[in-house]
PDB file of N, CA and C in Angstrom:
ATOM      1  N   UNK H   1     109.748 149.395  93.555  1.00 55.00           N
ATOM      2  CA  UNK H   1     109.668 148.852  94.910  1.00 55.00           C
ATOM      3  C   UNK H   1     109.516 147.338  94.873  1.00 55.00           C
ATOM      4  N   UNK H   2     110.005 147.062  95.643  1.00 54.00           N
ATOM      5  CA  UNK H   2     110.115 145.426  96.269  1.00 54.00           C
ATOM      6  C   UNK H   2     108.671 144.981  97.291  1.00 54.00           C
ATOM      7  N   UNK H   3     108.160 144.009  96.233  1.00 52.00           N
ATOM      8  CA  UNK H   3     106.731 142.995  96.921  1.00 52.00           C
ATOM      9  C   UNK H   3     107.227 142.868  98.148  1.00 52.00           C
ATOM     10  N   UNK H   4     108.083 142.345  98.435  1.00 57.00           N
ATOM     11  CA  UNK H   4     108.473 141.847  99.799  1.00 57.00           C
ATOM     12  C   UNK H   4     108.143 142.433 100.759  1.00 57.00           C
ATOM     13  N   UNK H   5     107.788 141.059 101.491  1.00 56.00           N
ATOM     14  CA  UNK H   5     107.436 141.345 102.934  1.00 56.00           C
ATOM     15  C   UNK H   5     105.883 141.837 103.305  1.00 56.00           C
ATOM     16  N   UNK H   6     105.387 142.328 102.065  1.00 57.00           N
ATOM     17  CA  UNK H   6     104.127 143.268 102.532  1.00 57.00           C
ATOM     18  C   UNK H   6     102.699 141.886 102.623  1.00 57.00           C
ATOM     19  N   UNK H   7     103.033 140.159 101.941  1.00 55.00           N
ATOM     20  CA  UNK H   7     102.212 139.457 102.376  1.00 55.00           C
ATOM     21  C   UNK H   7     100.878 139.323 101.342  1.00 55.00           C
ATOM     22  N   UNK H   8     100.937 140.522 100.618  1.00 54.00           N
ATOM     23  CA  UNK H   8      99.609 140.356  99.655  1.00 54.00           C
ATOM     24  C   UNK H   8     100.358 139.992  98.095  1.00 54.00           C
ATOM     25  N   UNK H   9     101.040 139.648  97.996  1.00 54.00           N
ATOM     26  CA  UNK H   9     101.809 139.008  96.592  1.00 54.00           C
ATOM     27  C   UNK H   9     101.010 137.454  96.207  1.00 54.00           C
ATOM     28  N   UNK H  10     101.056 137.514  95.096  1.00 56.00           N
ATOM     29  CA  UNK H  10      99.588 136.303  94.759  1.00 56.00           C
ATOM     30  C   UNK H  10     100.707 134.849  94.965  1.00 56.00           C
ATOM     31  N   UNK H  11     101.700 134.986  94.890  1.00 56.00           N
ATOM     32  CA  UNK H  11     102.406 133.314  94.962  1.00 56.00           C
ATOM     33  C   UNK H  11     102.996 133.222  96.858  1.00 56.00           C
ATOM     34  N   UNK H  12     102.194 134.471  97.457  1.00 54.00           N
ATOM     35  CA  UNK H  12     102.491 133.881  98.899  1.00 54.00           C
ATOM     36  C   UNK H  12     101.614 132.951 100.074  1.00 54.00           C
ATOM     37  N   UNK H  13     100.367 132.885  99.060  1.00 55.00           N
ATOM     38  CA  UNK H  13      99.171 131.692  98.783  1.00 55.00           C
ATOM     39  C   UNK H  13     100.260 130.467  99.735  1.00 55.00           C
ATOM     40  N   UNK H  14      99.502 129.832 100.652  1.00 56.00           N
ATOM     41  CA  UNK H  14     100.132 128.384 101.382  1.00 56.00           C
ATOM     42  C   UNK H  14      98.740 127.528 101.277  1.00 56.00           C
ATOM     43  N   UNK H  15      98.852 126.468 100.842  1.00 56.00           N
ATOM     44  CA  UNK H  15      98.112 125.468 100.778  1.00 56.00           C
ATOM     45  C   UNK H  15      97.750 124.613 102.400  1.00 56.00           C
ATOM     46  N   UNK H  16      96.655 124.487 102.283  1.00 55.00           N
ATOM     47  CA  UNK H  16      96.217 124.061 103.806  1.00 55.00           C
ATOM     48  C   UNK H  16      96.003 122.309 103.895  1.00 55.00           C
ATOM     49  N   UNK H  17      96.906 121.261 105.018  1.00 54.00           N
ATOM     50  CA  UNK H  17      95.675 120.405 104.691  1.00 54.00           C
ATOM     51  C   UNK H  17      95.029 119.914 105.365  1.00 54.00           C
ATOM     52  N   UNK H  18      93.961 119.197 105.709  1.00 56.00           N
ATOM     53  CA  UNK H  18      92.721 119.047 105.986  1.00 56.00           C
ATOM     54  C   UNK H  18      92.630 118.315 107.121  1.00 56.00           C
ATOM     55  N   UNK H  19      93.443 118.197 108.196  1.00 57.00           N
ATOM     56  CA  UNK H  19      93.256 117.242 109.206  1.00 57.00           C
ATOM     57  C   UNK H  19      94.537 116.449 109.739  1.00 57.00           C
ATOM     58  N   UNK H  20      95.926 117.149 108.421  1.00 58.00           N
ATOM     59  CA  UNK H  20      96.938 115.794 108.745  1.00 58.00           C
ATOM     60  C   UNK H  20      96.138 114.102 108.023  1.00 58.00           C
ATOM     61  N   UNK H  21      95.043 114.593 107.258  1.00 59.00           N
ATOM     62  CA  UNK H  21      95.451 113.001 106.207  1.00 59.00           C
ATOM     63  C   UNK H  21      96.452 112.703 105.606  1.00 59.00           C
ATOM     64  N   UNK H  22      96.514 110.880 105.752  1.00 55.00           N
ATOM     65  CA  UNK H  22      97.593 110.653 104.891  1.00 55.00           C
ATOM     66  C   UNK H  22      97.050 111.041 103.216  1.00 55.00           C
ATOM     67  N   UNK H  23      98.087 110.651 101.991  1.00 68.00           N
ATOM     68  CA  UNK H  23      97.760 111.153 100.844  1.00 68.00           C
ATOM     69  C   UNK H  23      97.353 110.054 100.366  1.00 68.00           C
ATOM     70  N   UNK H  24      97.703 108.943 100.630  1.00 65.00           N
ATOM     71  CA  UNK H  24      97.120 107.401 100.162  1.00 65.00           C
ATOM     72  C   UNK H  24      96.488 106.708 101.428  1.00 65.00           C
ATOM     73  N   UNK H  25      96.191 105.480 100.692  1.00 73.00           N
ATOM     74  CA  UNK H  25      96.107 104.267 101.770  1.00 73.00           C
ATOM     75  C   UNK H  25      97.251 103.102 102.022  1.00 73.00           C
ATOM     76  N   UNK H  26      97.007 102.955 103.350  1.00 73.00           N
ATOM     77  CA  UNK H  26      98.035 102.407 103.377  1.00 73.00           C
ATOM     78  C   UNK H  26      97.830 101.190 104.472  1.00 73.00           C
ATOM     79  N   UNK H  27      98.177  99.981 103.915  1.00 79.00           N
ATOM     80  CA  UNK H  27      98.153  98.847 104.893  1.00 79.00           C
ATOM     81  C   UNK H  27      99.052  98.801 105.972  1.00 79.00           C
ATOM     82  N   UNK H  28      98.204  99.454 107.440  1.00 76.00           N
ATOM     83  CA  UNK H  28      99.165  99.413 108.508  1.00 76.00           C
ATOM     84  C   UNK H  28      99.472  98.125 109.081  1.00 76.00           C
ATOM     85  N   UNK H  29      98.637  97.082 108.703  1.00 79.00           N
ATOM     86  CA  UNK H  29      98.638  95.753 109.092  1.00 79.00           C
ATOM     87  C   UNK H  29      99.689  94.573 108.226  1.00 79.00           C
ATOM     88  N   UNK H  30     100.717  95.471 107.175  1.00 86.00           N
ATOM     89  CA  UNK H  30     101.647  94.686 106.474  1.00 86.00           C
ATOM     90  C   UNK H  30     102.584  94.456 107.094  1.00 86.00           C
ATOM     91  N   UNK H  31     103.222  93.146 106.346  1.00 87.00           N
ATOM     92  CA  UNK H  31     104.405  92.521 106.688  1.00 87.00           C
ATOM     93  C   UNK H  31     105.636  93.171 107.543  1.00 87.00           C
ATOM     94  N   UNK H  32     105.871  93.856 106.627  1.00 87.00           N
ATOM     95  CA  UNK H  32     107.179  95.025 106.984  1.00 87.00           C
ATOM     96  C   UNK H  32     106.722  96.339 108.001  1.00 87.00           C
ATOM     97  N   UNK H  33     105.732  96.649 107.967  1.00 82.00           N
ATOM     98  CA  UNK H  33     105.252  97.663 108.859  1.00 82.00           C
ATOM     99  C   UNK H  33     105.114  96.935 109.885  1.00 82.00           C
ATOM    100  N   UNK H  34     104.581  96.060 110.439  1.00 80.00           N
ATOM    101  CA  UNK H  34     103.837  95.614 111.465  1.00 80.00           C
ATOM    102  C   UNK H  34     105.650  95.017 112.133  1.00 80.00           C
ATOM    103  N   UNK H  35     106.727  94.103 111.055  1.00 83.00           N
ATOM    104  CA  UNK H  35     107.983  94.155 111.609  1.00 83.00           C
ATOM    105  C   UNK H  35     108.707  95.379 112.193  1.00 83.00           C
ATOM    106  N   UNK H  36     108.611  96.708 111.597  1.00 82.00           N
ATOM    107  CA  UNK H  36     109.400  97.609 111.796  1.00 82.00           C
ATOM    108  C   UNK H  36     109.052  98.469 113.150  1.00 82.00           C
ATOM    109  N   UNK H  37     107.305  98.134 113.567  1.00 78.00           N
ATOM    110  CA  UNK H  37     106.815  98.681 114.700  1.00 78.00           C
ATOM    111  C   UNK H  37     106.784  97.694 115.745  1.00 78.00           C
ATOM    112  N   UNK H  38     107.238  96.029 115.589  1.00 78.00           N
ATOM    113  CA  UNK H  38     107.662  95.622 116.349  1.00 78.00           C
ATOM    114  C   UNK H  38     109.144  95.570 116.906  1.00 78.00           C
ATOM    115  N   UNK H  39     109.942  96.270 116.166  1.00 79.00           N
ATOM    116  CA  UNK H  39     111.136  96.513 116.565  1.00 79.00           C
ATOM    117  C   UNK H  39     111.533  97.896 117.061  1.00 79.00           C
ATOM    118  N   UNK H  40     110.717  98.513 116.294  1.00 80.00           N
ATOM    119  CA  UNK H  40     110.788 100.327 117.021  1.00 80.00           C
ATOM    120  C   UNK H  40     109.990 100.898 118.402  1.00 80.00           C
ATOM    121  N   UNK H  41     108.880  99.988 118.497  1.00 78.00           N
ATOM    122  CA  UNK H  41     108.185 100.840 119.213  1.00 78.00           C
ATOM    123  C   UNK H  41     108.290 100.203 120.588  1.00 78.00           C
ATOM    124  N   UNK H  42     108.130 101.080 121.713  1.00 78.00           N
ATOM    125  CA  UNK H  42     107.926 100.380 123.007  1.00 78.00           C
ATOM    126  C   UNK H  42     105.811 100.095 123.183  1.00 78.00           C
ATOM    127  N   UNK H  43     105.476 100.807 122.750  1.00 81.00           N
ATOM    128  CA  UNK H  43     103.853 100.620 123.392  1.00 81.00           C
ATOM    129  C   UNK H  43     103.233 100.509 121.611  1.00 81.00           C
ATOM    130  N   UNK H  44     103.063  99.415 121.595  1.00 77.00           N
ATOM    131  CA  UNK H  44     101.816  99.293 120.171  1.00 77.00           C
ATOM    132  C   UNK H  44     100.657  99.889 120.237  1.00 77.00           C
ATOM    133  N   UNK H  45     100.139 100.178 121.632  1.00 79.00           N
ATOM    134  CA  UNK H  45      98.915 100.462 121.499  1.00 79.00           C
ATOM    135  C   UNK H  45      98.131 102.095 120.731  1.00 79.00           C
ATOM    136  N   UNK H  46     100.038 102.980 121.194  1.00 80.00           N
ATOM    137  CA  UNK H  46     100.056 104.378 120.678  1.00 80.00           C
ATOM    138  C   UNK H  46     100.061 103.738 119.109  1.00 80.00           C
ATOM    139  N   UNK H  47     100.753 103.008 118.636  1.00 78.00           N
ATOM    140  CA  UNK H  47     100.853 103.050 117.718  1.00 78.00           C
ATOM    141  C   UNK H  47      99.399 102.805 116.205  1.00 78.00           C
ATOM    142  N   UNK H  48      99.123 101.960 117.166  1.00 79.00           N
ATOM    143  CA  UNK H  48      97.608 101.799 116.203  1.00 79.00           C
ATOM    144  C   UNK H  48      96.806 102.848 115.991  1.00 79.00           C
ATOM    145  N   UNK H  49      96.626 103.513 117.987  1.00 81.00           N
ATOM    146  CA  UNK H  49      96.144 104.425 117.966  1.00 81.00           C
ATOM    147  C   UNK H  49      96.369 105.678 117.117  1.00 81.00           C
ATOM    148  N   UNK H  50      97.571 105.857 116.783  1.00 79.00           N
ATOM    149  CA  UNK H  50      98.356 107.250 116.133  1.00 79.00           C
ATOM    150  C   UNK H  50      97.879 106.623 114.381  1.00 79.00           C
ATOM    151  N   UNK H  51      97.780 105.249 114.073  1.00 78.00           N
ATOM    152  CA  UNK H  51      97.364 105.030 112.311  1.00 78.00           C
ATOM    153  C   UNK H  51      95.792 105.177 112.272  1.00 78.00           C
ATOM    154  N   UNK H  52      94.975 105.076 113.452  1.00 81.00           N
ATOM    155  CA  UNK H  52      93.401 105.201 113.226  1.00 81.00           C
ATOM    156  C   UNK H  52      92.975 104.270 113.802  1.00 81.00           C
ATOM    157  N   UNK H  53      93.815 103.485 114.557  1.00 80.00           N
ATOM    158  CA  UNK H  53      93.175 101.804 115.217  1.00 80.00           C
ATOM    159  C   UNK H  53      92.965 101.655 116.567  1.00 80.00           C
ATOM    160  N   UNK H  54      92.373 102.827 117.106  1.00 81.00           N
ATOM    161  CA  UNK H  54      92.214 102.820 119.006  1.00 81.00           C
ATOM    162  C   UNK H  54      91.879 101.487 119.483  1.00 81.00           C
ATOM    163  N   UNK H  55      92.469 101.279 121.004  1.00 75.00           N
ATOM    164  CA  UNK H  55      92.368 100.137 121.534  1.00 75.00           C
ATOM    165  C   UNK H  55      91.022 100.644 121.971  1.00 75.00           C
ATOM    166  N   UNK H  56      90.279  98.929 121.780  1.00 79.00           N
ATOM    167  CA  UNK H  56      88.978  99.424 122.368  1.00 79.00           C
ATOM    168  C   UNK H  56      88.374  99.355 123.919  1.00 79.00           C
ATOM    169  N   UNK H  57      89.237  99.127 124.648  1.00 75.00           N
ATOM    170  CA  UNK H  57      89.444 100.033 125.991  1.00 75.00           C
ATOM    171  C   UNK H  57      90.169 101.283 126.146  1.00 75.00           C
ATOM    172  N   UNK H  58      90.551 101.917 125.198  1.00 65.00           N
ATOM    173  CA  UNK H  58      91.563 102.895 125.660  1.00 65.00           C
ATOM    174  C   UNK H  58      90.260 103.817 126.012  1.00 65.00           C
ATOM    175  N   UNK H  59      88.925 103.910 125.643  1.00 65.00           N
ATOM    176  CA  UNK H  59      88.297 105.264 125.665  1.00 65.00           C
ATOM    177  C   UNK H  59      87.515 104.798 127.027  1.00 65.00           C
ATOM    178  N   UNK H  60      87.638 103.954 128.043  1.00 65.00           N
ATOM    179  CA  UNK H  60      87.169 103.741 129.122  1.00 65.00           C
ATOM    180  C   UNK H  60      88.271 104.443 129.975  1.00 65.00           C
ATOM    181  N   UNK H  61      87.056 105.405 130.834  1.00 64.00           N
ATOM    182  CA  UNK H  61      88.088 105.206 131.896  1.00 64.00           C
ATOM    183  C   UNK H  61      88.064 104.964 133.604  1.00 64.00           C
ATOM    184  N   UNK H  62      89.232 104.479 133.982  1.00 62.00           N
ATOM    185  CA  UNK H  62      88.827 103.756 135.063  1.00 62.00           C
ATOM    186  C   UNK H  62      89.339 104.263 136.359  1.00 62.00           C
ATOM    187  N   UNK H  63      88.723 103.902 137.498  1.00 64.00           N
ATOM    188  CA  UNK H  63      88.660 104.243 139.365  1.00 64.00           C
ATOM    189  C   UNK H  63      87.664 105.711 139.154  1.00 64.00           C
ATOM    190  N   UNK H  64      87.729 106.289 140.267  1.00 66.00           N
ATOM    191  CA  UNK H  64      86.370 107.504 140.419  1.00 66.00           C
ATOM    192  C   UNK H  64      87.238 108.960 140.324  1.00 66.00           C
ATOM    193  N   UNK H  65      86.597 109.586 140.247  1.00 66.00           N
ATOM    194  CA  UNK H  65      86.989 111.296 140.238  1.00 66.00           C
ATOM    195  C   UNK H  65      87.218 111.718 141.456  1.00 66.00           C
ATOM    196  N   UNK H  66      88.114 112.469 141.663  1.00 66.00           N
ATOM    197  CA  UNK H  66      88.051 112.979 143.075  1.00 66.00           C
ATOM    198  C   UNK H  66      87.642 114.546 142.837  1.00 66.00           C
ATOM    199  N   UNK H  67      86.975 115.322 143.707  1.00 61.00           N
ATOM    200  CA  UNK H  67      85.817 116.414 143.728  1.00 61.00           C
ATOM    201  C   UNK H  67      86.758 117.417 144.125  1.00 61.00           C
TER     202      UNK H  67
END
């Protein structure tokens, strides 16, 4: 009989990772990066935000709640 399909076969093991870290570090503030996201991007601010660099107003927020 054929393993298949049944899910308990030892190499059907998937590796998990931990949050979406990157695998290195990486200077988001270089030459060529900082060129390539000034030419690609429309809003920088996603962009910092999306490498780990929130604007530090973005977590205010502003006018009142309505009930």
């Amino acid at each position: 009989k054929s393993s298949k399909g049944n899910g308990k076969s030892k190499g059907s093991k998937k590796s998990k990772r931990s949050g979406g870290k990157a695998r290195f570090a990486m200077d988001v503030f270089n030459e060529e990066v900082m060129e390539n996201a000034y030419y690609t991007c429309h809003n920088i601010m996603d962009v910092l935000k999306c490498r780990g660099f929130p604007w530090p107003d973005a977590q205010k927020k502003k006018g009142k709640r309505k009930k």
